[in-house]
Amino acid sequence: QQPVQSPQAVILREGEDAVINCSSSKALYSVHWYRQKHGEAPVFLMILLKGGEQKGHEKISASFNEKKQQSSLYLTASQLSYSGTYFCGTVGGSSNTGKLIFGQGTTLQVKP
Amino acid sequence: NAGVTQTPKFQVLKTGQSMTLQCAQDMNHEYMSWYRQDPGMGLRLIHYSVGAGITDQGEVPNGYNVSRSTTEDFPLRLLSAAPSQTSVYFCASSSPRDGFGELFFGEGSRLTVL
């Protein structure tokens, strides 16, 4: 089942912060976050596993509440380069099955 | 390393024609997937594979076939193209060995069905 992202769109000024949320109705093994710029392929940002491990870029932070099956991506001191569409993806169950389902995306626009 | 390579990058088909989108990876990844992305939409999983000889359906498998005879290649076949299959198709690969399974995407194949 597709995870649900909120908000659908965000407009920021440079230097402002944003939080993007992702929720699922099923138990999750992992939550992925990717950013996609127009006309390009998605780029990896962060993966969070049940149990607390995570892997990602230093300047990106995220959380994963296993009990609520929710994850949040925190974008602080936003830069123009942060603009794009952010997707969360989830793998259900107790292990990496390879079946990664993406949410509908959150469009972020950072203005000067 | 080339990473994930998709061909062709652009293709125009007529309704009813068949074609194969090619995907190859050189990272020795066990897992491979095909997604489609319609304008303003998210990525929807078509088919995925966890190894040579093993494939499974994703969210939107109808109208598409896949096979995985080698670790490197995962072609996507459209048997009888329909206008509803106009989309951008992304192939991705990952490895479960580190427990994380970060996806590496190809550049995408833009398909138009007239």
mmCIF file of C-alpha atoms in Angstrom, chain A residues 1-2 29-30 32 34 36 38-44 47-49 53-55 85 87 96-105, chain B residues 31-33 35 37 40-45 48 50 57-59 90 94-96 98-108 110:
data_model
loop_
_atom_site.group_PDB
_atom_site.id
_atom_site.type_symbol
_atom_site.label_atom_id
_atom_site.label_comp_id
_atom_site.label_asym_id
_atom_site.label_seq_id
_atom_site.Cartn_x
_atom_site.Cartn_y
_atom_site.Cartn_z
ATOM 1 C CA GLN A 1 0.000 0.000 0.000
ATOM 2 C CA GLN A 2 1.264 3.429 -0.972
ATOM 3 C CA TYR A 29 11.185 -2.575 7.553
ATOM 4 C CA SER A 30 12.633 0.612 6.126
ATOM 5 C CA HIS A 32 13.729 5.704 2.054
ATOM 6 C CA TYR A 34 14.845 10.604 -2.416
ATOM 7 C CA GLN A 36 14.079 14.480 -7.784
ATOM 8 C CA HIS A 38 12.719 18.221 -13.005
ATOM 9 C CA GLY A 39 13.727 15.957 -15.878
ATOM 10 C CA GLU A 40 16.179 13.968 -13.773
ATOM 11 C CA ALA A 41 16.233 10.659 -11.956
ATOM 12 C CA PRO A 42 15.611 10.531 -8.202
ATOM 13 C CA VAL A 43 18.666 10.874 -5.993
ATOM 14 C CA PHE A 44 19.176 9.078 -2.695
ATOM 15 C CA ILE A 47 17.361 5.331 4.569
ATOM 16 C CA LEU A 48 16.050 4.530 8.036
ATOM 17 C CA LEU A 49 15.670 0.966 9.253
ATOM 18 C CA GLU A 53 20.042 2.278 11.950
ATOM 19 C CA GLN A 54 20.216 4.919 9.297
ATOM 20 C CA LYS A 55 22.322 5.854 6.294
ATOM 21 C CA THR A 85 10.191 16.876 -5.398
ATOM 22 C CA PHE A 87 9.618 11.111 -2.286
ATOM 23 C CA ASN A 96 14.426 -6.040 2.748
ATOM 24 C CA THR A 97 12.139 -7.713 0.202
ATOM 25 C CA GLY A 98 13.160 -5.393 -2.633
ATOM 26 C CA LYS A 99 9.589 -4.162 -3.010
ATOM 27 C CA LEU A 100 9.934 -0.418 -2.453
ATOM 28 C CA ILE A 101 6.695 1.542 -2.793
ATOM 29 C CA PHE A 102 6.835 5.320 -3.142
ATOM 30 C CA GLY A 103 4.515 8.021 -1.891
ATOM 31 C CA GLN A 104 3.016 10.637 -4.184
ATOM 32 C CA GLY A 105 5.743 13.196 -3.507
ATOM 33 C CA TYR B 31 17.662 -6.455 -6.710
ATOM 34 C CA MET B 32 16.290 -4.631 -9.743
ATOM 35 C CA SER B 33 13.021 -2.786 -10.286
ATOM 36 C CA TYR B 35 8.992 2.169 -12.073
ATOM 37 C CA GLN B 37 6.280 8.092 -13.521
ATOM 38 C CA GLY B 40 3.103 15.303 -11.667
ATOM 39 C CA MET B 41 2.868 11.854 -10.183
ATOM 40 C CA GLY B 42 4.989 9.677 -8.006
ATOM 41 C CA LEU B 43 6.916 6.578 -8.940
ATOM 42 C CA ARG B 44 4.788 3.467 -9.293
ATOM 43 C CA LEU B 45 6.373 0.029 -9.125
ATOM 44 C CA TYR B 48 10.779 -6.153 -9.466
ATOM 45 C CA VAL B 50 15.398 -10.189 -6.237
ATOM 46 C CA GLN B 57 4.605 -7.971 -9.681
ATOM 47 C CA GLY B 58 4.497 -4.473 -8.284
ATOM 48 C CA GLU B 59 1.638 -2.007 -8.104
ATOM 49 C CA PHE B 90 12.956 4.304 -14.496
ATOM 50 C CA SER B 94 20.029 -2.155 -5.157
ATOM 51 C CA SER B 95 21.807 -4.640 -2.962
ATOM 52 C CA PRO B 96 20.406 -6.032 0.278
ATOM 53 C CA ASP B 98 24.373 -3.909 3.731
ATOM 54 C CA GLY B 99 20.819 -4.097 5.041
ATOM 55 C CA PHE B 100 19.866 -0.703 3.620
ATOM 56 C CA GLY B 101 19.177 -1.295 -0.059
ATOM 57 C CA GLU B 102 19.752 2.205 -1.428
ATOM 58 C CA LEU B 103 18.280 2.477 -4.936
ATOM 59 C CA PHE B 104 20.483 3.466 -7.845
ATOM 60 C CA PHE B 105 18.407 4.790 -10.732
ATOM 61 C CA GLY B 106 18.990 4.885 -14.452
ATOM 62 C CA GLU B 107 18.440 8.158 -16.308
ATOM 63 C CA GLY B 108 14.979 7.142 -17.472
ATOM 64 C CA ARG B 110 10.661 8.536 -22.091
#
